[in-house]
Amino acid sequence: MDERSGPWWRGVTGYQWLVFAVASGAWLFDTMDQRLFSLARIPALGDLMALPPSHVEVQAFAKIVTALFLVGWGLGGLIIGPLGDRFGRVRLLAISILLYSLCTGITAFCRTPAEFAALRFVTGLGIGGVFGLAVAIIVETVDGRARLAMLAGLQLLSTVGNVGSALVKMGVDDLARHDLIAAGSVWRWLFALGALPALIAIVAMIGLREPQSWRDRKAEGRLPKGAFGAYVDLLGNPAERRGLLIGSLLAVAGVVGLWGIGEYAVDLQHAVFTAYYDGRLAPDAAKAAVTDAKNWAYMLQMAGGAVGMLIFTLIADRVGRRPAFLTCFAAAFVVTMFVYARMQTPTDAYWMMPLMGAAQFSLFAGFSIYLPELFGAAARGTGVSFAYNLGRFAAAAGSFGSAWLSTSLFGGFDAPDPLRYSAMTMCVIFLIGLAAAWFAPETRGRPLPA
């Protein structure tokens, strides 16, 4: 009987559901941690530096910390991926979760900006290890349409993590407004709550076992030689070298597009919404209206992101992975250019941000579905981690590049024009992804590389 005649979840075992729950939960809280950092970094550094959050030194050091976080994230993927291929993916996934969750919790107690920066770098190492390992474990535990659905679901839940972080921030802010916690300690409470995913690591260590294919390779003595031997296996195979190049270009374009362009939509919104409300409301009411409008725009962007991931999955399943990437990179270029060129009011943001979220986040469903199909079992965790996390280094450079464009090249324009023009200039990265997708091998309907 054709497996498409029934629902994809038919035949999924209880253990496979547990694997999905642990892997996707690890990634959900991973993305929540990322977003909590974005929300709390400026207040935290303002407190630690004893300066107003808007002070130029706080803003400058925040960029350095963000870059360190992204570099740690990238290094974590490059280091932990091959360690998982050699010593066990479940074991290294649990270590990665513990690393990012415990370091996030410890951040709540730091006393200096240097401690804050160091802890965010180490947190990034743990965060960088999660995606490649989580994807590899699902791929080697689940088959057929259930595998594609779970891989897409893992990435879809990242939007839940992003929204969850915003809700947590709103809840902690509400506690501060009611004097249940000190207003200046909000950022510390946010990081303290980030330690909770350590419970998932315990479940992984107790409830999961290494995939059968990994255990078979271990019994036969076919695991990578040495801690980083997976790179030798990966680079020694011409097909996998090509897959690594294509996968890395796709991921770099998508990650830079989100972190180097999409993240700056918040800055554009702040400028546009402030200009819109300043002439219509009293100062305090205008400030509150700007905050509310930014929150709504973000929630709608995440909702659009979830829809975009579902659309990518549908195209990838019915037509192919390559057409899905071509469609979504083209959409990301056109929609992002349009949004940055035309957003003028909160009402604009309420329908534009879901479109931009759908276009940009759709690509990330593709990374979880497509990247593991490019690599053989021996170095799959390494290949996925390398390709996906290489984009973090590019994103760190993209953050500085965007800052240079907005302050130097376009700095002579009236606000918010520098933000618009720098973001529109950086949209060229989506064209690089489009070119990489054109040369990408189609993997739909083909067995995973052995």
Short mmCIF file of C-alpha atoms in Angstrom, two decimals:
data_model
loop_
_atom_site.label_atom_id
_atom_site.label_comp_id
_atom_site.label_asym_id
_atom_site.label_seq_id
_atom_site.Cartn_x
_atom_site.Cartn_y
_atom_site.Cartn_z
CA MET A 1 0.00 0.00 0.00
CA ASP A 2 1.27 3.52 -0.81
CA GLU A 3 2.53 5.13 2.36
CA ARG A 4 0.87 8.39 1.26
CA SER A 5 -2.58 6.82 1.59
CA GLY A 6 -2.58 7.27 5.37
CA PRO A 7 -1.42 9.91 7.85
CA TRP A 8 2.33 10.26 8.26
CA TRP A 9 2.17 9.38 11.94
CA ARG A 10 0.74 5.92 11.29
CA GLY A 11 3.24 3.34 12.53
CA VAL A 12 5.39 5.77 14.54
CA THR A 13 6.47 3.97 17.71
CA GLY A 14 6.46 5.33 21.22
CA TYR A 15 10.25 5.40 21.27
CA GLN A 16 10.35 7.38 18.03
CA TRP A 17 7.97 9.92 19.56
CA LEU A 18 10.31 10.16 22.56
CA VAL A 19 13.26 10.81 20.24
CA PHE A 20 11.29 13.56 18.50
CA ALA A 21 10.21 15.08 21.81
CA VAL A 22 13.76 15.24 23.18
CA ALA A 23 15.39 16.43 19.94
CA SER A 24 12.75 19.05 19.17
CA GLY A 25 12.53 20.12 22.82
CA ALA A 26 16.28 20.67 22.87
CA TRP A 27 16.02 22.85 19.75
CA LEU A 28 12.91 24.69 21.01
CA PHE A 29 14.67 25.77 24.20
CA ASP A 30 17.84 26.42 22.21
CA THR A 31 15.98 29.01 20.11
CA MET A 32 14.27 30.35 23.23
CA ASP A 33 17.68 30.95 24.77
CA GLN A 34 18.79 32.79 21.64
CA ARG A 35 15.80 35.10 21.79
CA LEU A 36 16.04 35.70 25.55
CA PHE A 37 19.60 36.86 24.95
CA SER A 38 18.38 39.31 22.29
CA LEU A 39 15.76 40.66 24.69
CA ALA A 40 17.95 40.87 27.79
CA ARG A 41 21.44 41.78 26.54
CA ILE A 42 21.02 45.58 26.52
CA PRO A 43 19.36 45.84 29.98
CA ALA A 44 21.93 43.39 31.37
CA LEU A 45 24.92 45.30 30.06
CA GLY A 46 23.42 48.64 31.09
CA ASP A 47 23.08 47.29 34.64
CA LEU A 48 26.55 45.72 34.70
CA MET A 49 28.22 48.81 33.21
CA ALA A 50 26.17 51.20 35.39
CA LEU A 51 25.16 53.16 32.29
CA PRO A 52 21.82 53.90 30.60
CA PRO A 53 20.87 51.16 28.11
CA SER A 54 20.93 53.75 25.31
CA HIS A 55 24.53 54.79 26.09
CA VAL A 56 26.89 54.36 23.15
CA GLU A 57 29.31 52.22 25.20
CA VAL A 58 26.52 49.81 26.13
CA GLN A 59 25.37 49.55 22.52
CA ALA A 60 28.93 49.02 21.28
CA PHE A 61 29.74 46.33 23.84
CA ALA A 62 26.43 44.61 23.08
CA LYS A 63 27.57 44.18 19.46
CA ILE A 64 30.82 42.63 20.67
CA VAL A 65 28.97 40.23 22.96
CA THR A 66 26.59 39.30 20.14
CA ALA A 67 29.52 38.59 17.85
CA LEU A 68 31.19 36.45 20.55
CA PHE A 69 27.93 34.57 21.04
CA LEU A 70 27.66 33.87 17.30
CA VAL A 71 31.31 32.82 17.05
CA GLY A 72 30.86 30.46 20.01
CA TRP A 73 27.74 29.13 18.33
CA GLY A 74 29.65 28.47 15.13
CA LEU A 75 32.61 26.86 16.91
CA GLY A 76 30.25 24.66 18.91
CA GLY A 77 28.80 23.23 15.73
CA LEU A 78 32.21 22.66 14.17
CA ILE A 79 33.58 20.93 17.28
CA ILE A 80 30.63 19.04 18.75
CA GLY A 81 29.34 17.62 15.44
CA PRO A 82 32.40 15.40 14.80
CA LEU A 83 32.61 14.48 18.49
CA GLY A 84 29.04 13.19 18.24
CA ASP A 85 29.87 11.13 15.16
CA ARG A 86 32.82 9.59 17.00
CA PHE A 87 31.64 9.21 20.61
CA GLY A 88 27.85 9.10 20.32
CA ARG A 89 25.25 11.61 19.20
CA VAL A 90 22.89 11.16 22.15
CA ARG A 91 25.77 11.60 24.60
CA LEU A 92 27.00 14.79 22.94
CA LEU A 93 23.46 16.14 22.55
CA ALA A 94 22.94 15.79 26.31
CA ILE A 95 26.29 17.52 26.98
CA SER A 96 25.36 20.35 24.58
CA ILE A 97 22.02 20.90 26.31
CA LEU A 98 23.66 20.93 29.72
CA LEU A 99 26.30 23.37 28.52
CA TYR A 100 23.91 25.97 27.12
CA SER A 101 21.29 25.64 29.86
CA LEU A 102 23.67 25.75 32.84
CA CYS A 103 25.74 28.60 31.40
CA THR A 104 22.54 30.55 30.73
CA GLY A 105 21.47 30.01 34.35
CA ILE A 106 24.89 31.06 35.66
CA THR A 107 24.66 34.24 33.57
CA ALA A 108 21.98 35.42 36.01
CA PHE A 109 24.68 35.74 38.69
CA CYS A 110 27.44 37.46 36.71
CA ARG A 111 28.83 40.72 38.08
CA THR A 112 30.91 42.23 35.28
CA PRO A 113 30.51 42.78 31.51
CA ALA A 114 33.54 40.51 30.93
CA GLU A 115 31.87 37.65 32.80
CA PHE A 116 28.69 38.22 30.81
CA ALA A 117 30.59 38.08 27.51
CA ALA A 118 32.54 34.96 28.48
CA LEU A 119 29.41 33.11 29.59
CA ARG A 120 27.58 33.98 26.37
CA PHE A 121 30.52 32.66 24.34
CA VAL A 122 30.47 29.33 26.22
CA THR A 123 26.67 29.22 25.97
CA GLY A 124 27.07 29.61 22.22
CA LEU A 125 29.31 26.54 22.13
CA GLY A 126 26.50 24.44 23.59
CA ILE A 127 23.82 25.97 21.40
CA GLY A 128 25.89 25.31 18.29
CA GLY A 129 26.08 21.60 19.02
CA VAL A 130 22.35 20.94 19.25
CA PHE A 131 20.96 21.27 15.73
CA GLY A 132 23.22 18.88 13.83
CA LEU A 133 23.02 16.19 16.50
CA ALA A 134 19.24 16.49 16.96
CA VAL A 135 18.64 16.24 13.21
CA ALA A 136 21.02 13.28 12.80
CA ILE A 137 19.34 11.36 15.64
CA ILE A 138 15.88 11.82 14.12
CA VAL A 139 17.08 10.90 10.62
CA GLU A 140 18.61 7.65 11.85
CA THR A 141 15.63 6.71 14.02
CA VAL A 142 12.62 7.53 11.82
CA ASP A 143 11.91 6.65 8.16
CA GLY A 144 9.75 7.88 5.27
CA ARG A 145 7.19 10.65 5.53
CA ALA A 146 7.34 10.55 9.32
CA ARG A 147 11.01 11.52 9.12
CA LEU A 148 10.29 14.51 6.87
CA ALA A 149 7.38 15.60 9.06
CA MET A 150 9.41 15.35 12.27
CA LEU A 151 12.37 17.22 10.79
CA ALA A 152 10.03 20.00 9.67
CA GLY A 153 8.29 19.88 13.05
CA LEU A 154 11.60 20.29 14.87
CA GLN A 155 12.28 23.50 12.97
CA LEU A 156 8.66 24.63 13.25
CA LEU A 157 8.93 24.45 17.02
CA SER A 158 11.74 27.01 16.86
CA THR A 159 9.04 29.63 16.28
CA VAL A 160 7.32 28.37 19.43
CA GLY A 161 10.60 28.93 21.27
CA ASN A 162 10.82 32.47 19.91
CA VAL A 163 7.24 33.29 20.88
CA GLY A 164 7.73 31.56 24.23
CA SER A 165 10.68 33.80 25.02
CA ALA A 166 8.57 36.89 24.30
CA LEU A 167 5.80 35.60 26.57
CA VAL A 168 8.32 34.83 29.33
CA LYS A 169 9.70 38.36 29.00
CA MET A 170 6.20 39.83 29.23
CA GLY A 171 5.44 37.69 32.30
CA VAL A 172 8.63 38.70 34.13
CA ASP A 173 8.05 42.35 33.21
CA ASP A 174 4.57 42.06 34.72
CA LEU A 175 6.05 40.72 37.97
CA ALA A 176 8.33 43.76 38.07
CA ARG A 177 5.43 46.15 37.43
CA HIS A 178 3.62 44.66 40.44
CA ASP A 179 6.80 45.00 42.57
CA LEU A 180 7.06 41.24 43.04
CA ILE A 181 10.64 41.38 41.77
CA ALA A 182 13.02 44.32 41.41
CA ALA A 183 12.77 46.08 38.05
CA GLY A 184 16.53 46.02 37.66
CA SER A 185 16.65 42.24 38.13
CA VAL A 186 14.35 41.33 35.21
CA TRP A 187 17.26 40.31 33.01
CA ARG A 188 18.67 38.09 35.77
CA TRP A 189 15.34 36.26 36.12
CA LEU A 190 15.20 35.72 32.37
CA PHE A 191 18.62 34.07 32.32
CA ALA A 192 17.85 32.04 35.46
CA LEU A 193 14.79 30.55 33.74
CA GLY A 194 17.08 29.59 30.86
CA ALA A 195 18.55 26.81 33.04
CA LEU A 196 15.35 24.72 32.87
CA PRO A 197 16.30 22.80 29.66
CA ALA A 198 18.85 20.89 31.74
CA LEU A 199 15.89 18.60 32.53
CA ILE A 200 15.77 17.59 28.85
CA ALA A 201 19.41 16.54 29.04
CA ILE A 202 18.56 14.22 31.93
CA VAL A 203 15.71 12.67 29.90
CA ALA A 204 18.09 12.21 26.95
CA MET A 205 20.69 10.45 29.08
CA ILE A 206 18.13 8.14 30.72
CA GLY A 207 15.62 7.51 27.95
CA LEU A 208 17.50 7.58 24.62
CA ARG A 209 19.96 5.16 23.10
CA GLU A 210 22.34 5.71 20.25
CA PRO A 211 20.81 5.05 16.79
CA GLN A 212 21.20 1.45 15.61
CA SER A 213 23.30 2.51 12.61
CA TRP A 214 25.82 4.20 14.92
CA ARG A 215 25.96 1.12 17.18
CA ASP A 216 26.50 -1.11 14.14
CA ARG A 217 29.40 1.04 12.94
CA LYS A 218 30.92 0.97 16.40
CA ALA A 219 30.66 -2.84 16.59
CA GLU A 220 32.29 -3.13 13.16
CA GLY A 221 35.06 -0.65 13.95
CA ARG A 222 33.86 1.82 11.30
CA LEU A 223 33.51 4.94 13.45
CA PRO A 224 35.62 7.97 12.47
CA LYS A 225 39.21 7.69 13.65
CA GLY A 226 39.99 10.22 16.35
CA ALA A 227 37.95 13.07 17.74
CA PHE A 228 37.82 14.94 14.42
CA GLY A 229 38.19 12.00 12.05
CA ALA A 230 34.70 12.68 10.70
CA TYR A 231 36.16 15.63 8.78
CA VAL A 232 38.61 13.29 7.07
CA ASP A 233 35.75 10.97 6.06
CA LEU A 234 33.64 13.90 4.92
CA LEU A 235 36.27 15.67 2.85
CA GLY A 236 37.61 12.42 1.40
CA ASN A 237 34.33 11.72 -0.40
CA PRO A 238 33.80 13.83 -3.57
CA ALA A 239 29.99 13.65 -3.38
CA GLU A 240 30.00 14.73 0.25
CA ARG A 241 32.48 17.54 -0.45
CA ARG A 242 30.06 18.88 -3.04
CA GLY A 243 27.18 18.45 -0.61
CA LEU A 244 29.15 20.31 2.05
CA LEU A 245 29.77 23.23 -0.32
CA ILE A 246 26.15 23.45 -1.49
CA GLY A 247 24.73 22.96 2.00
CA SER A 248 27.05 25.58 3.47
CA LEU A 249 26.15 28.18 0.84
CA LEU A 250 22.44 27.56 1.39
CA ALA A 251 22.78 27.83 5.16
CA VAL A 252 25.04 30.89 5.06
CA ALA A 253 22.51 32.72 2.88
CA GLY A 254 19.59 31.77 5.14
CA VAL A 255 21.31 32.47 8.45
CA VAL A 256 22.78 35.81 7.36
CA GLY A 257 19.39 36.71 5.92
CA LEU A 258 17.73 36.12 9.29
CA TRP A 259 20.40 37.40 11.69
CA GLY A 260 22.04 40.04 9.51
CA ILE A 261 18.85 41.41 7.93
CA GLY A 262 15.70 40.09 9.60
CA GLU A 263 16.81 40.91 13.16
CA TYR A 264 17.19 44.57 12.23
CA ALA A 265 13.50 44.79 11.40
CA VAL A 266 13.00 45.53 15.11
CA ASP A 267 15.22 48.62 14.80
CA LEU A 268 13.30 49.77 11.73
CA GLN A 269 10.01 49.21 13.52
CA HIS A 270 11.19 51.24 16.50
CA ALA A 271 12.10 54.19 14.28
CA VAL A 272 8.93 53.98 12.16
CA PHE A 273 6.54 53.42 15.08
CA THR A 274 8.12 56.19 17.16
CA ALA A 275 7.76 58.67 14.31
CA TYR A 276 4.16 57.53 13.76
CA TYR A 277 2.98 57.82 17.38
CA ASP A 278 4.98 60.88 18.49
CA GLY A 279 2.67 63.25 16.69
CA ARG A 280 -0.48 61.47 17.79
CA LEU A 281 -0.05 60.57 21.48
CA ALA A 282 1.43 61.96 24.68
CA PRO A 283 5.05 60.86 25.31
CA ASP A 284 4.29 58.08 27.83
CA ALA A 285 1.37 56.78 25.77
CA ALA A 286 3.46 56.92 22.60
CA LYS A 287 6.24 54.88 24.23
CA ALA A 288 3.75 52.24 25.37
CA ALA A 289 2.11 52.15 21.94
CA VAL A 290 5.50 51.61 20.26
CA THR A 291 6.26 48.70 22.60
CA ASP A 292 2.86 47.10 22.00
CA ALA A 293 3.15 47.50 18.23
CA LYS A 294 6.61 45.89 18.20
CA ASN A 295 5.31 42.96 20.27
CA TRP A 296 2.39 42.40 17.89
CA ALA A 297 4.63 42.68 14.84
CA TYR A 298 6.99 40.09 16.32
CA MET A 299 4.20 37.63 17.16
CA LEU A 300 2.78 37.99 13.65
CA GLN A 301 6.25 37.50 12.17
CA MET A 302 6.62 34.21 14.07
CA ALA A 303 3.16 33.08 12.95
CA GLY A 304 4.17 33.83 9.38
CA GLY A 305 7.41 31.92 9.94
CA ALA A 306 5.48 28.83 10.99
CA VAL A 307 3.32 29.03 7.87
CA GLY A 308 6.41 29.48 5.70
CA MET A 309 7.99 26.33 7.13
CA LEU A 310 4.84 24.36 6.38
CA ILE A 311 4.81 25.69 2.81
CA PHE A 312 8.46 24.69 2.28
CA THR A 313 7.74 21.21 3.64
CA LEU A 314 4.76 20.80 1.33
CA ILE A 315 6.75 21.84 -1.76
CA ALA A 316 9.72 19.67 -0.73
CA ASP A 317 7.47 16.65 -0.21
CA ARG A 318 5.33 17.01 -3.35
CA VAL A 319 7.73 18.60 -5.87
CA GLY A 320 11.29 18.44 -4.54
CA ARG A 321 13.85 20.00 -2.26
CA ARG A 322 15.52 22.03 -4.99
CA PRO A 323 12.29 23.71 -6.22
CA ALA A 324 11.41 24.50 -2.61
CA PHE A 325 14.72 26.29 -2.04
CA LEU A 326 14.49 28.15 -5.35
CA THR A 327 10.97 29.33 -4.53
CA CYS A 328 11.73 30.39 -0.97
CA PHE A 329 15.03 32.16 -1.66
CA ALA A 330 13.34 34.14 -4.43
CA ALA A 331 10.48 34.98 -2.07
CA ALA A 332 12.90 36.01 0.70
CA PHE A 333 14.71 38.42 -1.64
CA VAL A 334 11.57 40.04 -3.06
CA VAL A 335 9.56 40.22 0.17
CA THR A 336 12.42 41.48 2.36
CA MET A 337 13.30 44.19 -0.15
CA PHE A 338 9.65 45.24 -0.29
CA VAL A 339 9.19 45.33 3.49
CA TYR A 340 12.26 47.46 4.16
CA ALA A 341 11.40 49.81 1.30
CA ARG A 342 7.71 50.32 2.13
CA MET A 343 7.05 49.91 5.87
CA GLN A 344 5.70 53.25 7.13
CA THR A 345 3.13 52.53 9.85
CA PRO A 346 2.26 49.88 12.47
CA THR A 347 -0.56 48.71 10.19
CA ASP A 348 2.00 48.09 7.44
CA ALA A 349 4.06 45.98 9.85
CA TYR A 350 1.06 43.87 10.87
CA TRP A 351 0.70 42.44 7.36
CA MET A 352 4.27 42.83 6.10
CA MET A 353 6.08 41.09 8.97
CA PRO A 354 4.13 37.81 8.58
CA LEU A 355 5.11 37.78 4.91
CA MET A 356 8.76 38.41 5.71
CA GLY A 357 8.67 35.81 8.47
CA ALA A 358 7.18 33.24 6.11
CA ALA A 359 9.79 33.91 3.43
CA GLN A 360 12.84 33.93 5.70
CA PHE A 361 11.91 31.15 8.13
CA SER A 362 10.72 28.81 5.37
CA LEU A 363 14.38 28.22 4.49
CA PHE A 364 15.10 26.82 7.94
CA ALA A 365 12.67 23.97 7.45
CA GLY A 366 14.74 23.21 4.36
CA PHE A 367 17.94 23.02 6.37
CA SER A 368 16.56 20.40 8.74
CA ILE A 369 15.04 18.36 5.89
CA TYR A 370 17.74 18.68 3.23
CA LEU A 371 21.12 18.91 4.95
CA PRO A 372 21.09 15.39 6.48
CA GLU A 373 20.20 13.97 3.04
CA LEU A 374 23.53 15.21 1.67
CA PHE A 375 25.81 13.18 3.95
CA GLY A 376 26.52 9.55 4.74
CA ALA A 377 25.84 8.07 8.14
CA ALA A 378 29.46 8.11 9.33
CA ALA A 379 29.82 11.91 9.20
CA ARG A 380 26.20 13.08 9.04
CA GLY A 381 26.33 14.98 12.31
CA THR A 382 29.55 16.69 11.23
CA GLY A 383 28.23 17.63 7.79
CA VAL A 384 24.96 19.07 9.08
CA SER A 385 26.64 20.92 11.96
CA PHE A 386 29.37 22.36 9.74
CA ALA A 387 27.04 23.54 6.99
CA TYR A 388 24.42 24.98 9.35
CA ASN A 389 26.78 26.65 11.81
CA LEU A 390 29.22 28.08 9.28
CA GLY A 391 26.52 30.69 8.74
CA ARG A 392 27.04 31.94 12.30
CA PHE A 393 30.48 33.28 11.44
CA ALA A 394 29.04 34.95 8.37
CA ALA A 395 26.17 36.32 10.48
CA ALA A 396 28.64 37.80 12.96
CA ALA A 397 30.41 39.52 10.07
CA GLY A 398 27.02 40.49 8.67
CA SER A 399 26.11 42.26 11.91
CA PHE A 400 29.20 44.43 11.67
CA GLY A 401 28.67 44.88 7.92
CA SER A 402 25.11 46.04 8.46
CA ALA A 403 26.26 48.43 11.18
CA TRP A 404 28.91 49.88 8.83
CA LEU A 405 26.40 50.30 6.01
CA SER A 406 23.89 52.10 8.23
CA THR A 407 26.41 54.36 9.99
CA SER A 408 29.00 55.05 7.27
CA LEU A 409 27.74 54.41 3.75
CA PHE A 410 24.15 55.51 4.40
CA GLY A 411 24.78 57.51 7.58
CA GLY A 412 24.03 60.82 5.91
CA PHE A 413 20.37 59.97 5.33
CA ASP A 414 17.58 60.84 7.73
CA ALA A 415 16.43 58.07 10.09
CA PRO A 416 15.16 55.45 9.47
CA ASP A 417 16.55 55.50 5.91
CA PRO A 418 20.02 54.12 6.82
CA LEU A 419 18.36 51.01 8.27
CA ARG A 420 16.27 50.58 5.15
CA TYR A 421 19.11 51.00 2.69
CA SER A 422 21.61 48.82 4.57
CA ALA A 423 19.09 45.97 4.89
CA MET A 424 18.11 46.24 1.23
CA THR A 425 21.78 46.17 0.20
CA MET A 426 22.39 43.03 2.26
CA CYS A 427 19.49 41.26 0.54
CA VAL A 428 22.03 40.27 -2.11
CA ILE A 429 22.81 37.33 0.21
CA PHE A 430 19.51 35.72 -0.82
CA LEU A 431 20.69 35.75 -4.44
CA ILE A 432 23.74 33.72 -3.37
CA GLY A 433 21.37 31.18 -1.83
CA LEU A 434 19.31 31.18 -5.01
CA ALA A 435 22.41 30.41 -7.08
CA ALA A 436 23.44 27.62 -4.70
CA ALA A 437 19.94 26.11 -4.89
CA TRP A 438 20.16 26.06 -8.69
CA PHE A 439 23.15 23.70 -8.49
CA ALA A 440 21.86 21.69 -5.51
CA PRO A 441 21.35 17.94 -6.09
CA GLU A 442 17.76 16.75 -5.77
CA THR A 443 17.30 14.20 -2.96
CA ARG A 444 13.53 13.70 -2.96
CA GLY A 445 12.64 10.03 -3.20
CA ARG A 446 16.24 8.87 -2.91
CA PRO A 447 17.56 6.71 -0.05
CA LEU A 448 19.82 8.34 2.51
CA PRO A 449 23.53 8.01 1.68
CA ALA A 450 24.97 4.99 3.48
#
